[in-house]
Coordinates of C-alpha atoms in Angstrom, one line a residue:
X1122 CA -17.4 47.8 -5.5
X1123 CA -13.7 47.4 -6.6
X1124 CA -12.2 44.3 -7.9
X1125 CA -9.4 44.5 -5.6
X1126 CA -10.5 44.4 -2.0
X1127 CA -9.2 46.4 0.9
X1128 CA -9.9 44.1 3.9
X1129 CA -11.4 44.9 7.4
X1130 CA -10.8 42.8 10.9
X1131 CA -14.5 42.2 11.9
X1132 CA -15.2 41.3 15.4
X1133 CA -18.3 40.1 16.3
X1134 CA -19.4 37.9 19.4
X1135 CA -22.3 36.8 17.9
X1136 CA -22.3 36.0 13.9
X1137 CA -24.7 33.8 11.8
X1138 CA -25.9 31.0 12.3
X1139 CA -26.4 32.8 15.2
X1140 CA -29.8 34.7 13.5
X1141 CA -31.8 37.2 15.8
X1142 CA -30.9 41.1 16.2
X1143 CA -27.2 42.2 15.5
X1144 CA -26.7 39.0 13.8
X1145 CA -29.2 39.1 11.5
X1146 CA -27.8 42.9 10.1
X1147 CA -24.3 40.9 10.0
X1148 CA -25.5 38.2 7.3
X1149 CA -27.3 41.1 5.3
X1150 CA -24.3 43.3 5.2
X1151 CA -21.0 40.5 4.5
X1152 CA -23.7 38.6 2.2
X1153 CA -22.8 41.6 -0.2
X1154 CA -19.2 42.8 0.7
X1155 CA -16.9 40.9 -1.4
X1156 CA -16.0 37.7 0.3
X1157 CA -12.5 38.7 0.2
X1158 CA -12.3 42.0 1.8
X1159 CA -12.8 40.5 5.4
X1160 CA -12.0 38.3 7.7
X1161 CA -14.2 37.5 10.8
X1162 CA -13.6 37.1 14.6
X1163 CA -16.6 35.9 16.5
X1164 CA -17.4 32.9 19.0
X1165 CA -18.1 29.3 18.4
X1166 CA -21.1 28.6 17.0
X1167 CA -22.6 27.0 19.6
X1168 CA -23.3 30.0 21.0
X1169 CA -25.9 30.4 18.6
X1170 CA -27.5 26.5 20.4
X1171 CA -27.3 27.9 24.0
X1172 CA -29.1 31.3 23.2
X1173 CA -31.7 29.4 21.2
X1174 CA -31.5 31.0 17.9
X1175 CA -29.4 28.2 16.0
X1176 CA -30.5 28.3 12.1
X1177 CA -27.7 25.9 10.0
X1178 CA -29.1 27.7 6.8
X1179 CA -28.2 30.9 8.2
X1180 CA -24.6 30.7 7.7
X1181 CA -22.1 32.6 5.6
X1182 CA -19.1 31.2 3.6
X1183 CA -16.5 33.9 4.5
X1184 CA -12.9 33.4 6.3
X1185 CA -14.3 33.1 10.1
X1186 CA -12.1 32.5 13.0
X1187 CA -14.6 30.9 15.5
X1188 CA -13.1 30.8 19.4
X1189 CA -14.1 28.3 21.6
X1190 CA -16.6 30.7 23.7
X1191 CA -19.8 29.0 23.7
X1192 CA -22.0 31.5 25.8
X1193 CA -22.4 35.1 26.5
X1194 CA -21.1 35.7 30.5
X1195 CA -18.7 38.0 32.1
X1196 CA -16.1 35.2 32.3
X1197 CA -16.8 33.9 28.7
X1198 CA -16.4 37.8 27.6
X1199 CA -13.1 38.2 29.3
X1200 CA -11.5 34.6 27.2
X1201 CA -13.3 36.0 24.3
X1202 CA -11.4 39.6 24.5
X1203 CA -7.9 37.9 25.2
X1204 CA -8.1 35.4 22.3
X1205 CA -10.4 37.8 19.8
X1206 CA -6.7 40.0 20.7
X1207 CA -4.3 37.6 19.9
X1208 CA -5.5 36.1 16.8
X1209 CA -6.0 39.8 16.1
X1210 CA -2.7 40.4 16.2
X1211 CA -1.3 37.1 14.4
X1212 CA -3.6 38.5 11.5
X1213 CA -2.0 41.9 11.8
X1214 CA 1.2 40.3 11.1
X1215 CA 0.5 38.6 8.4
X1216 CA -0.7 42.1 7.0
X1217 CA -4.0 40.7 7.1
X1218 CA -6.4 43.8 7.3
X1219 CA -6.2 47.4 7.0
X1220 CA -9.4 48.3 9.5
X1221 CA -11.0 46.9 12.2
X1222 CA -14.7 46.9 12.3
X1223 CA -16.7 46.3 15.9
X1224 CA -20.0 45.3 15.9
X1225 CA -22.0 46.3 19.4
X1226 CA -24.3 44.9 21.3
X1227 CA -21.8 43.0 23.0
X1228 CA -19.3 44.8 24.9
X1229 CA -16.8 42.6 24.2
X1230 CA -16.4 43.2 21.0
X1231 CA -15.7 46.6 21.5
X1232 CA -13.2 45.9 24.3
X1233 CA -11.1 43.8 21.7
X1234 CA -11.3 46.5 19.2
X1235 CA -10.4 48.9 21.1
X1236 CA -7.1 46.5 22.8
X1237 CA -6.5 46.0 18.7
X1238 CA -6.7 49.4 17.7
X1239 CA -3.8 50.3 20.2
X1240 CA -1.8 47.8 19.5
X1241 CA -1.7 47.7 15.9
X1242 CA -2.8 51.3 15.4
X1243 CA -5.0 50.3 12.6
X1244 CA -8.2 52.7 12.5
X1245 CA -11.3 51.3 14.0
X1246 CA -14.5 51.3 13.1
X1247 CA -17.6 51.2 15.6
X1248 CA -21.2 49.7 14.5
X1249 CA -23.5 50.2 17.3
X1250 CA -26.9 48.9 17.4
X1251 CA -27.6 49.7 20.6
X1252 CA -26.6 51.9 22.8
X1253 CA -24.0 51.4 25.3
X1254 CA -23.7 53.3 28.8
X1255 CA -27.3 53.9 28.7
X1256 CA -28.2 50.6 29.6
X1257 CA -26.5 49.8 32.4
X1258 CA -28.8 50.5 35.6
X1259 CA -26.1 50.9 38.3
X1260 CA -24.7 54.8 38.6
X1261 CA -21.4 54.0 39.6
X1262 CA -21.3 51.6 37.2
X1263 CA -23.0 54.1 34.7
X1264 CA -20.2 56.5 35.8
X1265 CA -17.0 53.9 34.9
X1266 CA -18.5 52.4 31.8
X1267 CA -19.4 56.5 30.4
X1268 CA -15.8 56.9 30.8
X1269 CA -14.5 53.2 28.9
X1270 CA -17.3 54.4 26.2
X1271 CA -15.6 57.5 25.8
X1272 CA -12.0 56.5 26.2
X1273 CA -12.9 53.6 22.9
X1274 CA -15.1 56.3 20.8
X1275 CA -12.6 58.9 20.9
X1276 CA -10.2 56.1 19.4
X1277 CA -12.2 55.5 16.4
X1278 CA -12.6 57.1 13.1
X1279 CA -16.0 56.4 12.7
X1280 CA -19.1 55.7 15.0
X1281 CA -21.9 54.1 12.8
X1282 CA -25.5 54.0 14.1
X1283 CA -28.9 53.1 12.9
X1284 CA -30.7 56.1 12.7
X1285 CA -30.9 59.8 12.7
X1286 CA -32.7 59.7 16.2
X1287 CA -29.7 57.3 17.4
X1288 CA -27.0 59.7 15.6
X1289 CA -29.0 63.2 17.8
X1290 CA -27.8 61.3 20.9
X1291 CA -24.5 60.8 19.9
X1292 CA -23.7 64.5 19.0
X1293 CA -25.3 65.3 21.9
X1294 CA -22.8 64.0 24.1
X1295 CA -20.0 65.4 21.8
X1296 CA -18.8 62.3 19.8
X1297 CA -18.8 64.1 16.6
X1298 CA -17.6 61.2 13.9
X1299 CA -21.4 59.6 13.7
X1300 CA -22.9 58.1 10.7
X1301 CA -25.9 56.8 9.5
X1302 CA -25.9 53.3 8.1
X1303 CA -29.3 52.1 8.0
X1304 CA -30.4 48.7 9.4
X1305 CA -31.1 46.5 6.0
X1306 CA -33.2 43.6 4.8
X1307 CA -32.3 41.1 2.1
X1308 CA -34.6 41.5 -0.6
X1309 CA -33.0 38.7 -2.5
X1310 CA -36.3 36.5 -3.8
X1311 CA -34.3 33.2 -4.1
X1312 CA -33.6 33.4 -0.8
X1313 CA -37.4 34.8 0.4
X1314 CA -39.4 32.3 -1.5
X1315 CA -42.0 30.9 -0.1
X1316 CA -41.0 27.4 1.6
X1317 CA -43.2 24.3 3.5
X1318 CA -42.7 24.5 6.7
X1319 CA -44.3 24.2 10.2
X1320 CA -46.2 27.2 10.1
X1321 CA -49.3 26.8 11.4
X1322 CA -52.3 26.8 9.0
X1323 CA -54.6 29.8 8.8
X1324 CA -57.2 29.5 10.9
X1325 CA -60.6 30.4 8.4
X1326 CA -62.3 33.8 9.6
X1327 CA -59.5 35.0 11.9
X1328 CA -57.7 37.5 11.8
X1329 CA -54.1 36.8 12.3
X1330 CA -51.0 38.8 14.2
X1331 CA -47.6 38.0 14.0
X1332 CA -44.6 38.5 16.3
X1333 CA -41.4 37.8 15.8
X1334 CA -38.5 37.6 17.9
X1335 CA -37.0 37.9 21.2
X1336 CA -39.1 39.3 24.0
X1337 CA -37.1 41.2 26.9
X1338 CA -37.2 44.3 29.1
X1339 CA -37.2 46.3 25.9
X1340 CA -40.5 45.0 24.5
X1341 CA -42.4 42.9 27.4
X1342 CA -45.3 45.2 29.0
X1343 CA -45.6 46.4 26.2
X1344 CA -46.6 42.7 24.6
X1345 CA -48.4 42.1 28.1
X1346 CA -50.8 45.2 27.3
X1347 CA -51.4 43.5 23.9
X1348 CA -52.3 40.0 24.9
X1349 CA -54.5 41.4 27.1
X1350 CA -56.1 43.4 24.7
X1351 CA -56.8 40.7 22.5
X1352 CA -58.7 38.5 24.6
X1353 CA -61.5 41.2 24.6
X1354 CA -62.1 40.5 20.5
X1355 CA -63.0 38.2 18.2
X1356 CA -62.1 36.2 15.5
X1357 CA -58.3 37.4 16.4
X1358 CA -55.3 34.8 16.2
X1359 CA -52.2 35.8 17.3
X1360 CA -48.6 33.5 16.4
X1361 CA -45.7 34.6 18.2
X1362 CA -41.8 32.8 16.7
X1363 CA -39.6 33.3 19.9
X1364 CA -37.4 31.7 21.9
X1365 CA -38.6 32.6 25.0
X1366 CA -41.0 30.1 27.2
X1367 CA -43.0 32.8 29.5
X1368 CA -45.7 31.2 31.0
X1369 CA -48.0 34.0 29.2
X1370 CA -47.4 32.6 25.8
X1371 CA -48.0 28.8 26.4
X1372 CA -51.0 29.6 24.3
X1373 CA -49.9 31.6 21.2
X1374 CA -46.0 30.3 20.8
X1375 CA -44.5 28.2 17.6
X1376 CA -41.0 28.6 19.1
X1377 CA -38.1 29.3 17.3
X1378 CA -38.0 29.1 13.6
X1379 CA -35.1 29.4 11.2
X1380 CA -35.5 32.8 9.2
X1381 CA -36.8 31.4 5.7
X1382 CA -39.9 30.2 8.0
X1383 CA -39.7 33.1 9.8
X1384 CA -40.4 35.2 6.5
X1385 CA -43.0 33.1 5.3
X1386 CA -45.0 33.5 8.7
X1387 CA -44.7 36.8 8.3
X1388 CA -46.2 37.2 5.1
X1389 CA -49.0 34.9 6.8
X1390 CA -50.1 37.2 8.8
X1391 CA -52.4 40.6 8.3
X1392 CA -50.8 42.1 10.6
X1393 CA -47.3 42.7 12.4
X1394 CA -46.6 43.2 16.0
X1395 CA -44.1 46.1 17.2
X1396 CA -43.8 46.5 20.8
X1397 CA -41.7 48.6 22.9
X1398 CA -41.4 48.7 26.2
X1399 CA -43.1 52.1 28.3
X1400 CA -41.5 51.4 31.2
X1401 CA -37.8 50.3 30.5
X1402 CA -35.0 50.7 32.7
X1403 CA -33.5 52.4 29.4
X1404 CA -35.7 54.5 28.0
X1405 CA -32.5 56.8 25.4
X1406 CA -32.6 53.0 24.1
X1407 CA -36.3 52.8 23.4
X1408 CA -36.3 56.2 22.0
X1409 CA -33.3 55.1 19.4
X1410 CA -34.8 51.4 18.5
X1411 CA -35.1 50.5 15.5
X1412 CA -35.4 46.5 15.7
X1413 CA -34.2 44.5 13.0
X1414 CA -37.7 42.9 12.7
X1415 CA -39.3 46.5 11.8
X1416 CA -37.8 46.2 7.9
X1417 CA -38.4 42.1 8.1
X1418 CA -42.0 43.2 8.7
X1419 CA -41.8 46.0 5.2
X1420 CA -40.3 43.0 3.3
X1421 CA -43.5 41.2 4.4
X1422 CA -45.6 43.7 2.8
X1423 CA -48.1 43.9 5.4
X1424 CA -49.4 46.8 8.0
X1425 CA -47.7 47.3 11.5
X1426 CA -49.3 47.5 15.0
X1427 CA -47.0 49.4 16.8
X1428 CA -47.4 49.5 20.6
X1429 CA -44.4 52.0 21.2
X1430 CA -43.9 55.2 23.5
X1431 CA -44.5 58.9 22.3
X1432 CA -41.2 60.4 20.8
X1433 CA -39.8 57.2 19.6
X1434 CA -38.2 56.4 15.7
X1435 CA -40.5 54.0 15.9
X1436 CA -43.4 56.0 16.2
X1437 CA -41.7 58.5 13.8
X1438 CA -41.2 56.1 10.8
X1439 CA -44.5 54.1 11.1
X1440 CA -46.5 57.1 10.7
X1441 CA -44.0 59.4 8.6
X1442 CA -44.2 56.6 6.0
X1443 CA -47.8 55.7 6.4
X1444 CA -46.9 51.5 6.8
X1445 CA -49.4 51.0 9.9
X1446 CA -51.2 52.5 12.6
X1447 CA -49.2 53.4 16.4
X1448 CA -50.6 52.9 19.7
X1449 CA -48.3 55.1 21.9
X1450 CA -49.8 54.7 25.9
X1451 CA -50.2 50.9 27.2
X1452 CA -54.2 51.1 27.1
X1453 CA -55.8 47.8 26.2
X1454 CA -58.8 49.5 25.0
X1455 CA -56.8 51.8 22.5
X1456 CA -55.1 48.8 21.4
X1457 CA -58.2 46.8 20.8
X1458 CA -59.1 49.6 19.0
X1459 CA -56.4 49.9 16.6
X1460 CA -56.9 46.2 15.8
X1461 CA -60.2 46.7 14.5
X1462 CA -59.0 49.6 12.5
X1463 CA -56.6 47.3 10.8
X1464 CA -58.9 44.7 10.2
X1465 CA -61.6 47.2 8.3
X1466 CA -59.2 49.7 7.4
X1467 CA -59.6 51.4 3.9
X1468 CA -55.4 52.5 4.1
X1469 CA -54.2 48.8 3.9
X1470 CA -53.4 49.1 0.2
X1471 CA -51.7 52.2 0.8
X1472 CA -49.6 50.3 3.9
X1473 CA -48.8 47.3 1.2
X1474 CA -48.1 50.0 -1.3
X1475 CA -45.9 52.1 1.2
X1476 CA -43.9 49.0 3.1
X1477 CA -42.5 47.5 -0.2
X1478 CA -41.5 51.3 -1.5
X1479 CA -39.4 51.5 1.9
X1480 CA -38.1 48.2 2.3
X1481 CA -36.3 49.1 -1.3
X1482 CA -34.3 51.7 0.8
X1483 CA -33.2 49.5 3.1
X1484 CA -32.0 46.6 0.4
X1485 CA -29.0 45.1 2.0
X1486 CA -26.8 45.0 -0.8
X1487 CA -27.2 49.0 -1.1
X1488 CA -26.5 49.5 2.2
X1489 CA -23.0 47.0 1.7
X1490 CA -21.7 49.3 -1.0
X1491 CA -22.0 51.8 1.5
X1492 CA -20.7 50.5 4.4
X1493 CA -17.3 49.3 2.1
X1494 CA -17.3 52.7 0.7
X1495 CA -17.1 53.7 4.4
X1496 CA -14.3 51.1 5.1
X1497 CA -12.1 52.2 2.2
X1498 CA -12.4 55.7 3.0
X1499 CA -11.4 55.0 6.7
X1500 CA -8.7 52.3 5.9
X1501 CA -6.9 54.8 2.7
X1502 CA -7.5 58.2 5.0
X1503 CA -5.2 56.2 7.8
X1504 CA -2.4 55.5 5.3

């Protein structure tokens, strides 16, 4: 990276400490661009109490301009758009930035950038973890919102998606400037070390699967099917780390933990839960997720259960890469069975071996040089 630093407008409703999904990308990426090449629009950090997934370790010192917006609704994403605009535009005159960078899942974010990009003409920059249209259920709605998604992607110079699966949907429906930038994982030891903390002790002769995260339409029957599954074997002991407090978990959930636990329960486990959902209201999104946990887990060095659909990047980089074994139909019986395949597997050297060879791909700070490499090319192509 350059010593002088072009600088980009990023706008992001939810921003460390804030520390699950999009968020979690977010630290990996500006922990490597040079802290003076951005500034960063994104809501009060309380936001990050009210969803549940406040970590105070899991900040960033960059120039951040929080508003006071201290949850995600309709009416909290309309005040966020109006002032995420005008201190957009107070930075714009100052000759603040040169790009504009949106970061999707929230919808607000890229109703701000777009608003931003018209005013100040300054060439925007779309980073979409999800996807967009796809998952709203109502067709009329589906109807108006393909037409906003269209109007605010045709206004940008550059789309930037996880995946190639994510990147075939895209050029599918004709938006043409689509580019890969992988999802990352800090590899930075320091920062991974092993810690004391409240994770629970090992429990002698079991056999113990993690999950980590949120759990939602995207990934609950599938996690149902599993739990299930489970209380047909033995010696199994399953820890799930999420915020959420269904009824069906009263028996196997820590709660949240702040990521530096999160990592070390990880690498307590042998092995890692994946789910997806098989019967989503969204199933392009299924077929496109990549969740941020999925390169957590490589980092972990251990082999992934994934419980996903047929025809998913899921399914395509667990077994392209050889890092765990794939259940793809919810059938208890063929989960149980993949279990006890992990547990006397003969491959789990070669899933160690293989998860810590790919999670070098996905090193954050390689995928920062490329993203800024992206930004300047964007930013000095406008001029």
């Amino acid at each position: 990276m350059r010593a002088k630093a072009l600088k980009v407008l990023i706008i992001s409703y939810s921003f460390p400490p804030c520390s699950y999904g999009a968020s979690t990308i977010m630290y990996n990426l500006c922990k490597y661009l040079p802290k003076e090449s951005f500034h960063v629009i994104t809501a009060s950090s309380e936001l990050a109490t009210v969803q549940g997934d406040y970590d105070p370790e899991y900040a960033l010192m960059c120039p951040t301009i929080r508003l006071p917006v201290r949850k995600y609704s309709a009416k909290s994403g309309l005040v966020f758009v109006l002032l995420a605009v005008l201190r957009g535009v107070t930075l714009f005159i100052r000759k603040e930035f040169k790009c504009i960078l949106a970061v999707y899942p929230s919808e607000y974010d890229l109703y701000a950038a777009y608003m931003l990009r018209k005013i100040t003409r300054k060439p925007l920059i779309i980073y979409m973890h999800d996807l967009f249209s796809e998952v709203k259920q109502s067709a009329k709605l589906y109807r108006i919102l393909r037409f906003v998604e269209r109007k605010i992607f045709s206004s940008a110079s550059a789309i930037l998606v996880t995946n190639e699966k994510f990147k075939q949907h895209y050029l599918k429906k004709g938006i043409l400037n689509v580019i890969v930038l992988h999802s990352c994982v800090d590899l930075n030891r320091d920062e991974r070390r092993m810690i004391t903390s409240n994770v629970p002790p090992r429990r002698p002769g079991k056999l113990r699967i993690v999950f980590t995260g949120g759990i939602y339409a995207a990934n609950e029957d599938a996690i149902l099917c599993f739990l299930k599954a489970v209380e047909k074997l033995k010696d199994v002991e399953v820890v799930f780390a999420t915020t959420c407090q269904k009824e069906y978990l009263k028996n196997v959930n820590i709660g949240f933990v702040p990521k530096k636990v999160c990592y070390e329960l990880q690498k307590s486990a042998d092995i890692l839960l994946l789910p997806l959902a098989f019967k989503s209201p969204y199933p392009e999104e299924i077929r496109c997720a990549f969740p941020t946990k999925a390169l957590e887990y490589l980092a972990a060095n251990k082999p992934i259960l994934a419980i996903v659909p047929k025809g998913t990047f899921c399914q395509e980089f667990i077994e392209k890469n050889q890092i765990g074994i794939v259940v793809t139909e919810p059938s208890e019986q063929k989960i149980a069975e993949a279990i006890e395949k992990l547990r006397n597997s003969t491959k789990l050297m070669t899933f160690h071996q293989n998860s810590m060879k790919k999670a070098l791909l996905y090193n954050a700070r390689r995928q920062a040089e490329k993203l800024y490499k992206i930004i300047r090319k964007v930013a000095l192509n406008s001029e």
